[in-house]
Every structure is written in C-alpha cells, then in structure tokens.
PDB file of C-alpha atoms in Angstrom:
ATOM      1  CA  UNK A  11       0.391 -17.823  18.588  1.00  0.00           C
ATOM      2  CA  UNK A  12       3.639 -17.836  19.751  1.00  0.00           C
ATOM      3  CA  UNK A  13       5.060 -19.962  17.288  1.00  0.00           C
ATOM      4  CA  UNK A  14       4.333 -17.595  14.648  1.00  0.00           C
ATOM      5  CA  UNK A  15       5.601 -14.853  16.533  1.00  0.00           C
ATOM      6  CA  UNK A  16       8.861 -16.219  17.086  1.00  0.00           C
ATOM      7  CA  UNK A  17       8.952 -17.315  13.190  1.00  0.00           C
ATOM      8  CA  UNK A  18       8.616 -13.382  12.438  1.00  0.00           C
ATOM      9  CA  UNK A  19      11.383 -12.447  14.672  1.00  0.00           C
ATOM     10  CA  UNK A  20      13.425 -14.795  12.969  1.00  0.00           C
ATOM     11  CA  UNK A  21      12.410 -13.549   9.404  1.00  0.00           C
ATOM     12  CA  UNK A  22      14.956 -12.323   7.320  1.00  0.00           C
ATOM     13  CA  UNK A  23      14.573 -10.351   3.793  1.00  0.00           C
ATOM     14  CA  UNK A  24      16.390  -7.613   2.314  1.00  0.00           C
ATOM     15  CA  UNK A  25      16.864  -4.243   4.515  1.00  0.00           C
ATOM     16  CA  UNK A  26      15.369  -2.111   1.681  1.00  0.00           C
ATOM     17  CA  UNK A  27      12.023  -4.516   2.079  1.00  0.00           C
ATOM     18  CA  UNK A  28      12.138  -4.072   6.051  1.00  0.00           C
ATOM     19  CA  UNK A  29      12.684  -0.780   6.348  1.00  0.00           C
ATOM     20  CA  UNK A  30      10.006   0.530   4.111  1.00  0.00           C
ATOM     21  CA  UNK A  31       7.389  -1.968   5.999  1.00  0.00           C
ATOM     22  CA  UNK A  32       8.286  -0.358   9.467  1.00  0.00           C
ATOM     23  CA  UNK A  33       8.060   3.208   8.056  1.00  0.00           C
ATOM     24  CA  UNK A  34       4.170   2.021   6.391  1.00  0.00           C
ATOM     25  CA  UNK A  35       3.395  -0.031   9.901  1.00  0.00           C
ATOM     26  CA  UNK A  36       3.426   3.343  11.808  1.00  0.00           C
ATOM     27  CA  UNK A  37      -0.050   4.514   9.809  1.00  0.00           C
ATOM     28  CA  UNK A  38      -1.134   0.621  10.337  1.00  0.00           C
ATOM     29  CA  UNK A  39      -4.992   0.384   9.924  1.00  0.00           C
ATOM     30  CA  UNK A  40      -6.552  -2.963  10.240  1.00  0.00           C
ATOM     31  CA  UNK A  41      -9.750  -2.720   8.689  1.00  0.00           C
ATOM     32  CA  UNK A  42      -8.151  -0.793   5.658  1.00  0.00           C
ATOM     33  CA  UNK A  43      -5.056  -2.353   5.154  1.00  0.00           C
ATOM     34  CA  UNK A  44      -6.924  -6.280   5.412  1.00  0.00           C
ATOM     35  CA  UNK A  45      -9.429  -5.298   3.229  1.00  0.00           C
ATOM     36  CA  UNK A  46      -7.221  -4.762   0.224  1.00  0.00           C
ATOM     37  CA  UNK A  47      -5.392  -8.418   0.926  1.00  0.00           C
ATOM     38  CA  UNK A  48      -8.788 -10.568   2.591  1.00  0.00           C
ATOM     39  CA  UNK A  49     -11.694  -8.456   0.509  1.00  0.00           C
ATOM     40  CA  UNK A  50     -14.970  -7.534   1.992  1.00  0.00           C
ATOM     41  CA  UNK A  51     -16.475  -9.842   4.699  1.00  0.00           C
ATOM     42  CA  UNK A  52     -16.201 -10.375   8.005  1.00  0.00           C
ATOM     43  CA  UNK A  53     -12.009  -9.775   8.994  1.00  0.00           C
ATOM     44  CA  UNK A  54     -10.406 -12.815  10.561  1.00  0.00           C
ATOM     45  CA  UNK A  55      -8.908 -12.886  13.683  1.00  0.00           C
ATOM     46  CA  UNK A  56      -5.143 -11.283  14.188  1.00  0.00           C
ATOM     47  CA  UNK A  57      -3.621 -14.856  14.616  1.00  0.00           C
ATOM     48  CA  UNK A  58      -5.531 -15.877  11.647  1.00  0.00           C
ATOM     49  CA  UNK A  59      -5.104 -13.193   9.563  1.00  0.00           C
ATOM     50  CA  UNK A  60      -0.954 -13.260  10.308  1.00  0.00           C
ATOM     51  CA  UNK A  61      -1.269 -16.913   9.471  1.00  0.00           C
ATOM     52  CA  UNK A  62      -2.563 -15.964   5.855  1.00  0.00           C
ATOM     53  CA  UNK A  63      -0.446 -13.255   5.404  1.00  0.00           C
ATOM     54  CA  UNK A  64       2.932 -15.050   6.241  1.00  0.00           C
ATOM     55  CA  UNK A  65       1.787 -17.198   3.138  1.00  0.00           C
ATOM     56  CA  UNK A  66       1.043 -14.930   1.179  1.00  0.00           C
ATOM     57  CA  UNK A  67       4.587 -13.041   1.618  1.00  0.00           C
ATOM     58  CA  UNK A  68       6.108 -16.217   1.264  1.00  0.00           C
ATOM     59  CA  UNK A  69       4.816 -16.836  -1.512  1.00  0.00           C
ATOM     60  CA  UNK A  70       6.051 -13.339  -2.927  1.00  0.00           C
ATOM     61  CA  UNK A  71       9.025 -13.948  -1.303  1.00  0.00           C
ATOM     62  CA  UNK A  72       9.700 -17.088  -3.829  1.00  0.00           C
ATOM     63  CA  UNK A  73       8.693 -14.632  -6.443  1.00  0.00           C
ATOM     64  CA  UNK A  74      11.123 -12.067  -5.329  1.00  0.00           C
ATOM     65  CA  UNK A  75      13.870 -14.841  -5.367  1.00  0.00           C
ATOM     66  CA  UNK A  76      13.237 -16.474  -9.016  1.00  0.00           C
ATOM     67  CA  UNK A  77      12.713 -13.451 -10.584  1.00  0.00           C
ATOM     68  CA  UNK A  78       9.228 -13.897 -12.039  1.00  0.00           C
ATOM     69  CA  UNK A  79       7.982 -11.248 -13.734  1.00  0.00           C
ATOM     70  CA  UNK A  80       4.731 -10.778 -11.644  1.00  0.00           C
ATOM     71  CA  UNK A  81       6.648  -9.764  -8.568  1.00  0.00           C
ATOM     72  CA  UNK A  82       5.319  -6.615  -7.332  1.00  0.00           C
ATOM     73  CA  UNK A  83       7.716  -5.091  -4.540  1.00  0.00           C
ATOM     74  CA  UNK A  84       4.515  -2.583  -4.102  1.00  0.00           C
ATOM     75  CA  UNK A  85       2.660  -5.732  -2.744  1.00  0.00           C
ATOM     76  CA  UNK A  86       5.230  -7.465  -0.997  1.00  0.00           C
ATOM     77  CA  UNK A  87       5.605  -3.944   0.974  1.00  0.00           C
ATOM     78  CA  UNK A  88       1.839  -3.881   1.889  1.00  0.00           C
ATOM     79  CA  UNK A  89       1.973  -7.737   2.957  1.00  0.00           C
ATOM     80  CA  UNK A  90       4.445  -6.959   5.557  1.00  0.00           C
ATOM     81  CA  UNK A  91       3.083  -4.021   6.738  1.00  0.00           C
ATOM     82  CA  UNK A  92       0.095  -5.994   7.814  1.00  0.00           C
ATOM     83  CA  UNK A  93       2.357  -8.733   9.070  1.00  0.00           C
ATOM     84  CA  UNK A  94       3.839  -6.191  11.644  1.00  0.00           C
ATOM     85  CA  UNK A  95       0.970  -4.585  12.392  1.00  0.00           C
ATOM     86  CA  UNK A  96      -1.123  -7.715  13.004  1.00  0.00           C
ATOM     87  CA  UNK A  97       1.879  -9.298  15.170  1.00  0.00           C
ATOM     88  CA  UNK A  98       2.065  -5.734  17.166  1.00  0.00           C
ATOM     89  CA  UNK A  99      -1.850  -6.173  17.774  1.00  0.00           C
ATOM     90  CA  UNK A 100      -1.251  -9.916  18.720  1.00  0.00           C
ATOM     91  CA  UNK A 101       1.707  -8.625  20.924  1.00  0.00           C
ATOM     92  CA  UNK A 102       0.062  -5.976  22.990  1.00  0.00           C
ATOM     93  CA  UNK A 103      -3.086  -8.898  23.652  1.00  0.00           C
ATOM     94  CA  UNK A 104      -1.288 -11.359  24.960  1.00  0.00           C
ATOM     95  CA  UNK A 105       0.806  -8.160  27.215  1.00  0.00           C
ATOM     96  CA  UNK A 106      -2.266  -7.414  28.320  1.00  0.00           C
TER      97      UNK A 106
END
C-alpha cells in the first residue's frame, strides 16, 4: 500500500490535468465514480482499485504523450479523480 502511495506523490502530469482532478475529487463518490471505470459487480478493494486505476491513467497518459487520436482528456480527468479519492480513502485507513 505504501508503495503505491508514495508512487502518487511522486506523479507528475500537466497542472491543467491536476488541478481539474482536485477540484472533481472534492464531490468524490466511490460507488459512482468506480462504477463508470470497473462496471457493475462487486467494487474492489481501495488498494486494488488504485492499482487498476494507476494503469489505466498510465495508459492514457502514453496516449496523452503520442498524440493518438483516442485520447480523451474527459477520461483521463475522471481516472484521476478516482486515483485521489481512492488514495485519500486508503490514507485516512491506515491514519486510523
């Protein structure tokens, strides 16, 4: 868990990116927000669920870099908004 905690501290991607994420991470609803990335189901776990989503973004990430025509900054947005909001629930856990 802490490893990829201290990976997402050390993440860096443009300001524009970051900034809209924490502004979206303030209305940060688990069961909505996963449901639109994992589908319908039983919801992993918040360390497994951050594990799948740091793929995912890095994986839009690369697509952000090249260029490819798919990219959707929309969904690159919404990916880290879950990333915060997942590490914030992992966070306060292990605080507590």
């Amino acid at each position: 868990m802490h490893d990829i905690l201290t990976a997402l501290d050390s993440l860096r991607r443009p300001r524009l990116l970051i900034r809209a994420a924490r502004i979206g991470a303030a209305e940060y609803r688990r069961e909505a927000h996963l449901r639109r990335h994992f589908g319908y189901g039983t919801l992993p776990r918040s360390a497994a669920a951050l594990a799948r989503l740091v793929e995912m973004e890095e994986a839009l990430n690369d697509q952000r870099k090249v260029g490819t025509s798919g990219y959707s900054a929309t969904r690159h947005v919404e990916i880290l908004i879950a990333m915060m909001g997942e590490a914030r629930i992992l966070r306060s856990a292990h605080a507590a």
